Amino acid sequence: MTKRTMTLNLTDAEMRVLEELCAKKDLSKTALLRQALRLYQVVEARLEKGDKLFFEDDRTKEKAEVMML
Amino acid sequence: MTVTVSPVYLFDVQRGEAAAAELWDAVTERQLADWEAEWLPELFNAIQRLHRAGVERRLWPQSRQWNWRRKVQVLQGVLAHPGFSVVCENVTQGMMIVDTTTKRCRIESQKGQHLVYVEFVANAPWNRPELVSPPRFRGIGSVLIRAAIALSQEEEFKGRIGLHSLPQANSFYANTCGMTDLGVDPNYEGLRYFEMTPEQAEAFIAKGNQP
């Protein structure tokens, strides 16, 4: 599959978070950002359908809605 | 849509020899036409045979209810859900849709890491030993699992894959693929959940590469 290259401008804080996540997930910056893009697309599609995004506490089963404004 | 086609081999059971086939990194309109025109009539015939033989409905292949056209339409253009197919003798022999994004590893040593989750995988009815004896081709499941591992490696997930298995495929994932059986998942229709670690993925690939 053909891939295209782009330059990404991030603040120091954003770069720090990116590097922390890359270390935690053992992924390169490219792989991590591709994952983020896919997840963003999935979430956006569900929200457009009228779905809500929740996090559920695995222990208490308590749900907290993530407000997407 | 650009489709990459790679050469693979299946085993022609009746001829007792290898058969050249193709792995496509997509499920296209052609696969859906094969599913409607070739798979469905054969599947209905097979289910009719099971019914007439007195086989209980709960033992019929559960994938009979999968509507591949609807699945592909819903997932069209969604980056998180690429598809694969195997074509041999000009007919689709197997299809798979995976999820690269929303699932994480459950196995303790890999917990929380990314993996490729096999959402749907199916053989053409004439390749399923539980429906047709002898089946036409063997090796489709292995080709598709290898494709899922290759995608996992390409995405830097190190070959990690996971799936919920239909009952008739439990032995294939445990014994042929060497995946870890994490038991029945009460949150997923009571199906067993299997996961493959990077080491198991390497072992599976090495096994396939042996002469």
Coordinates of C-alpha atoms in Angstrom, one line a residue:
Chain A
M1 CA 0.0 0.0 0.0
T2 CA 1.4 3.4 -0.9
K3 CA 2.1 5.7 2.0
R4 CA 2.6 9.5 2.0
T5 CA 4.8 11.5 4.3
M6 CA 3.8 14.7 6.1
T7 CA 5.4 17.0 8.6
L8 CA 3.7 17.4 11.9
N9 CA 4.2 20.4 14.2
L10 CA 3.6 19.8 17.9
T11 CA 4.2 21.8 21.0
D12 CA 6.7 20.5 23.6
A13 CA 3.9 19.3 25.8
E14 CA 2.2 17.5 22.9
M15 CA 5.5 15.9 21.9
R16 CA 6.1 14.8 25.5
V17 CA 2.7 13.1 25.7
L18 CA 3.3 11.5 22.3
E19 CA 6.7 10.1 23.4
E20 CA 5.3 8.9 26.7
L21 CA 2.5 7.0 24.9
C22 CA 4.9 5.6 22.4
A23 CA 7.1 4.3 25.2
K24 CA 4.1 2.9 27.1
K25 CA 2.6 1.1 24.0
D26 CA 6.0 0.2 22.5
L27 CA 5.0 1.9 19.2
S28 CA 6.7 4.4 16.9
K29 CA 5.2 7.9 16.6
T30 CA 3.9 7.0 13.2
A31 CA 2.2 3.8 14.4
L32 CA 0.7 5.6 17.4
L33 CA -0.7 8.5 15.4
R34 CA -2.2 6.1 12.8
Q35 CA -3.9 4.4 15.7
A36 CA -5.2 7.7 17.0
L37 CA -6.6 8.7 13.6
R38 CA -8.4 5.4 13.3
L39 CA -9.9 5.7 16.8
Y40 CA -10.9 9.3 16.1
Q41 CA -12.7 8.2 13.0
V42 CA -14.5 5.4 14.9
V43 CA -15.6 7.7 17.7
E44 CA -16.7 10.5 15.3
A45 CA -18.8 8.1 13.2
R46 CA -20.6 6.8 16.4
L47 CA -21.2 10.3 17.7
E48 CA -22.6 11.3 14.3
K49 CA -25.1 8.4 14.6
G50 CA -26.2 9.8 17.9
D51 CA -24.4 7.3 20.1
K52 CA -22.8 8.4 23.4
L53 CA -19.3 7.6 24.6
F54 CA -18.9 6.1 28.0
F55 CA -16.2 4.8 30.2
E56 CA -17.2 1.9 32.6
D57 CA -15.5 1.1 35.8
D58 CA -14.7 -2.6 35.4
R59 CA -15.2 -3.2 39.2
T60 CA -18.2 -1.1 40.1
K61 CA -19.8 -1.1 36.5
E62 CA -20.3 2.6 37.1
K63 CA -20.5 4.5 33.8
A64 CA -19.2 8.0 33.1
E65 CA -20.2 9.8 29.8
V66 CA -17.4 11.5 28.0
M67 CA -18.7 14.8 26.9
M68 CA -17.8 15.5 23.3
L69 CA -18.6 19.1 22.5
Chain B
M1 CA -10.0 1.1 -4.2
T2 CA -6.5 -0.3 -4.6
V3 CA -6.2 -4.0 -3.8
T4 CA -2.8 -5.7 -3.2
V5 CA -2.9 -9.3 -4.4
S6 CA -0.2 -11.7 -3.0
P7 CA 0.4 -15.3 -4.1
V8 CA -0.4 -18.0 -1.5
Y9 CA -1.0 -21.8 -1.7
L10 CA -4.0 -23.9 -0.5
F11 CA -4.2 -27.7 -0.4
D12 CA -6.6 -29.3 -3.0
V13 CA -8.0 -32.2 -0.9
Q14 CA -9.4 -34.2 -3.8
R15 CA -6.3 -33.9 -6.0
G16 CA -4.0 -34.3 -3.0
E17 CA -1.7 -31.4 -4.2
A18 CA -1.0 -27.7 -3.6
A19 CA -3.2 -25.2 -5.5
A20 CA -2.0 -21.7 -6.4
A21 CA -4.3 -19.0 -4.8
E22 CA -4.4 -15.3 -4.1
L23 CA -4.6 -13.3 -0.9
W24 CA -6.4 -10.0 -1.4
D25 CA -6.0 -7.2 1.2
A26 CA -9.7 -6.3 0.8
V27 CA -13.2 -7.6 0.6
T28 CA -14.5 -6.2 -2.7
E29 CA -17.8 -6.3 -4.7
R30 CA -16.4 -9.5 -6.4
Q31 CA -16.2 -11.3 -3.0
L32 CA -19.7 -10.2 -2.2
A33 CA -21.0 -11.4 -5.5
D34 CA -19.3 -14.8 -4.9
W35 CA -20.9 -14.9 -1.4
E36 CA -24.3 -14.3 -2.8
A37 CA -24.1 -16.5 -5.9
E38 CA -21.8 -19.3 -4.8
W39 CA -21.6 -19.5 -1.0
L40 CA -25.3 -18.9 0.0
P41 CA -26.9 -21.6 -2.2
E42 CA -24.2 -24.1 -1.1
L43 CA -24.8 -23.1 2.5
F44 CA -28.6 -23.5 2.3
N45 CA -28.0 -27.0 0.7
A46 CA -25.6 -28.0 3.5
I47 CA -28.1 -26.8 6.2
Q48 CA -30.9 -28.6 4.5
R49 CA -28.8 -31.8 4.7
L50 CA -28.1 -31.3 8.4
H51 CA -31.8 -30.6 9.0
R52 CA -32.9 -33.7 7.2
A53 CA -30.3 -35.8 9.0
G54 CA -31.9 -34.7 12.3
V55 CA -29.0 -32.4 13.4
E56 CA -30.2 -30.0 16.0
R57 CA -30.4 -26.3 15.0
R58 CA -28.0 -25.2 17.7
L59 CA -25.3 -27.4 16.0
W60 CA -25.7 -25.7 12.5
P61 CA -22.9 -23.3 11.6
Q62 CA -23.5 -20.0 13.4
S63 CA -21.8 -18.1 10.6
R64 CA -24.9 -18.9 8.4
Q65 CA -26.5 -15.7 9.8
W66 CA -23.6 -13.4 8.7
N67 CA -24.6 -11.0 6.0
W68 CA -21.2 -10.1 4.4
R69 CA -22.7 -7.4 2.2
R70 CA -24.2 -5.6 5.1
K71 CA -20.9 -5.9 7.1
V72 CA -18.8 -4.5 4.3
Q73 CA -21.3 -1.7 3.6
V74 CA -21.2 -0.6 7.3
L75 CA -17.5 -0.8 7.5
Q76 CA -16.8 0.8 4.1
G77 CA -14.0 3.4 4.5
V78 CA -13.5 2.8 8.2
L79 CA -9.8 2.6 8.7
A80 CA -10.1 0.4 11.8
H81 CA -11.7 -2.5 9.9
P82 CA -9.6 -3.7 7.0
G83 CA -10.7 -6.9 5.2
F84 CA -8.9 -9.8 3.5
S85 CA -10.0 -12.5 1.1
V86 CA -8.6 -15.7 -0.5
V87 CA -9.3 -16.4 -4.1
C88 CA -8.6 -19.7 -5.8
E89 CA -9.9 -21.0 -9.2
N90 CA -11.4 -17.6 -9.7
V91 CA -13.8 -18.0 -6.7
T92 CA -13.6 -16.5 -3.2
Q93 CA -12.7 -19.3 -0.8
G94 CA -12.5 -17.3 2.4
M95 CA -13.1 -13.8 3.9
M96 CA -12.0 -12.0 7.0
I97 CA -12.7 -8.6 8.6
V98 CA -10.4 -7.4 11.4
D99 CA -10.4 -4.6 14.0
T100 CA -7.0 -2.9 14.4
T101 CA -8.1 -0.2 16.9
T102 CA -10.8 -0.8 19.5
K103 CA -9.6 -4.0 21.2
R104 CA -6.6 -4.6 23.5
C105 CA -4.8 -7.7 24.8
R106 CA -6.2 -9.6 27.7
I107 CA -3.4 -12.1 28.3
E108 CA -1.6 -11.1 31.5
S109 CA 1.9 -10.7 29.9
Q110 CA 0.5 -8.5 27.2
K111 CA -2.4 -6.8 29.0
G112 CA -3.5 -3.5 27.5
Q113 CA -1.2 -3.7 24.4
H114 CA -2.6 -3.3 20.9
L115 CA -3.6 -6.3 18.8
V116 CA -5.4 -7.1 15.6
Y117 CA -8.8 -8.6 16.6
V118 CA -10.3 -10.9 14.1
E119 CA -13.9 -9.8 13.9
F120 CA -15.3 -12.1 11.3
V121 CA -13.6 -15.0 9.4
A122 CA -15.3 -17.6 7.3
N123 CA -14.5 -20.3 4.7
A124 CA -16.7 -21.0 1.7
P125 CA -19.2 -23.7 2.6
W126 CA -17.5 -26.3 0.3
N127 CA -14.3 -25.9 2.4
R128 CA -15.8 -26.7 5.7
P129 CA -15.3 -30.3 6.9
E130 CA -18.4 -30.1 9.1
L131 CA -20.5 -29.4 6.0
V132 CA -18.8 -31.2 3.2
S133 CA -16.8 -34.4 3.2
P134 CA -14.2 -34.2 1.9
P135 CA -13.8 -30.4 1.7
R136 CA -12.6 -28.8 -1.5
F137 CA -9.6 -26.8 -0.2
R138 CA -7.7 -26.8 3.1
G139 CA -5.5 -24.0 4.5
I140 CA -7.7 -21.0 4.0
G141 CA -8.0 -20.4 7.8
S142 CA -4.2 -20.6 8.1
V143 CA -3.7 -18.1 5.2
L144 CA -6.1 -15.6 6.8
I145 CA -4.6 -16.0 10.3
R146 CA -1.1 -15.4 8.8
A147 CA -2.5 -12.3 7.1
A148 CA -3.8 -11.0 10.5
I149 CA -0.4 -11.7 12.0
A150 CA 1.4 -9.9 9.2
L151 CA -0.9 -6.9 9.6
S152 CA -0.3 -6.9 13.4
Q153 CA 3.5 -6.9 12.7
E154 CA 3.1 -4.1 10.1
E155 CA 1.2 -2.0 12.7
E156 CA 4.0 -2.7 15.2
F157 CA 1.7 -4.9 17.4
K158 CA 4.4 -7.6 17.1
G159 CA 2.0 -10.3 15.7
R160 CA -0.5 -10.1 18.6
I161 CA -4.0 -11.2 17.5
G162 CA -7.2 -12.1 19.3
L163 CA -10.6 -13.5 18.4
H164 CA -13.8 -15.1 19.7
S165 CA -14.1 -18.6 18.2
L166 CA -17.2 -20.2 17.0
P167 CA -17.5 -23.7 18.7
Q168 CA -16.6 -25.7 15.6
A169 CA -13.3 -23.7 15.2
N170 CA -12.0 -24.0 18.8
S171 CA -9.6 -26.8 18.1
F172 CA -8.2 -25.0 15.0
Y173 CA -7.2 -21.9 17.0
A174 CA -5.9 -23.9 20.0
N175 CA -4.0 -26.7 18.2
T176 CA -3.3 -25.6 14.6
C177 CA -2.6 -21.9 15.5
G178 CA -1.2 -22.5 19.0
M179 CA -3.2 -19.6 20.5
T180 CA -3.9 -19.3 24.2
D181 CA -7.4 -20.2 25.2
L182 CA -8.7 -17.7 27.8
G183 CA -11.9 -19.5 28.3
V184 CA -15.6 -18.7 27.7
D185 CA -16.3 -14.9 27.5
P186 CA -19.6 -14.4 29.3
N187 CA -19.9 -11.0 27.6
Y188 CA -19.7 -12.4 24.1
E189 CA -22.4 -14.9 23.4
G190 CA -20.6 -17.4 25.5
L191 CA -17.9 -17.9 22.9
R192 CA -14.3 -18.8 23.8
Y193 CA -11.7 -16.1 23.5
F194 CA -8.3 -16.9 22.1
E195 CA -5.2 -14.7 21.9
M196 CA -1.8 -15.1 20.2
T197 CA 1.3 -13.6 21.8
P198 CA 4.3 -12.4 19.7
E199 CA 6.1 -15.7 20.5
Q200 CA 3.1 -17.8 19.4
A201 CA 2.9 -15.7 16.2
E202 CA 6.5 -16.4 15.4
A203 CA 6.0 -20.1 16.1
F204 CA 3.0 -20.2 13.8
I205 CA 4.8 -18.5 11.0
A206 CA 7.8 -20.7 11.4
K207 CA 5.6 -23.8 11.3
G208 CA 4.0 -22.6 8.0
N209 CA 7.4 -22.0 6.5
Q210 CA 8.7 -25.5 7.1
P211 CA 9.0 -27.6 3.9

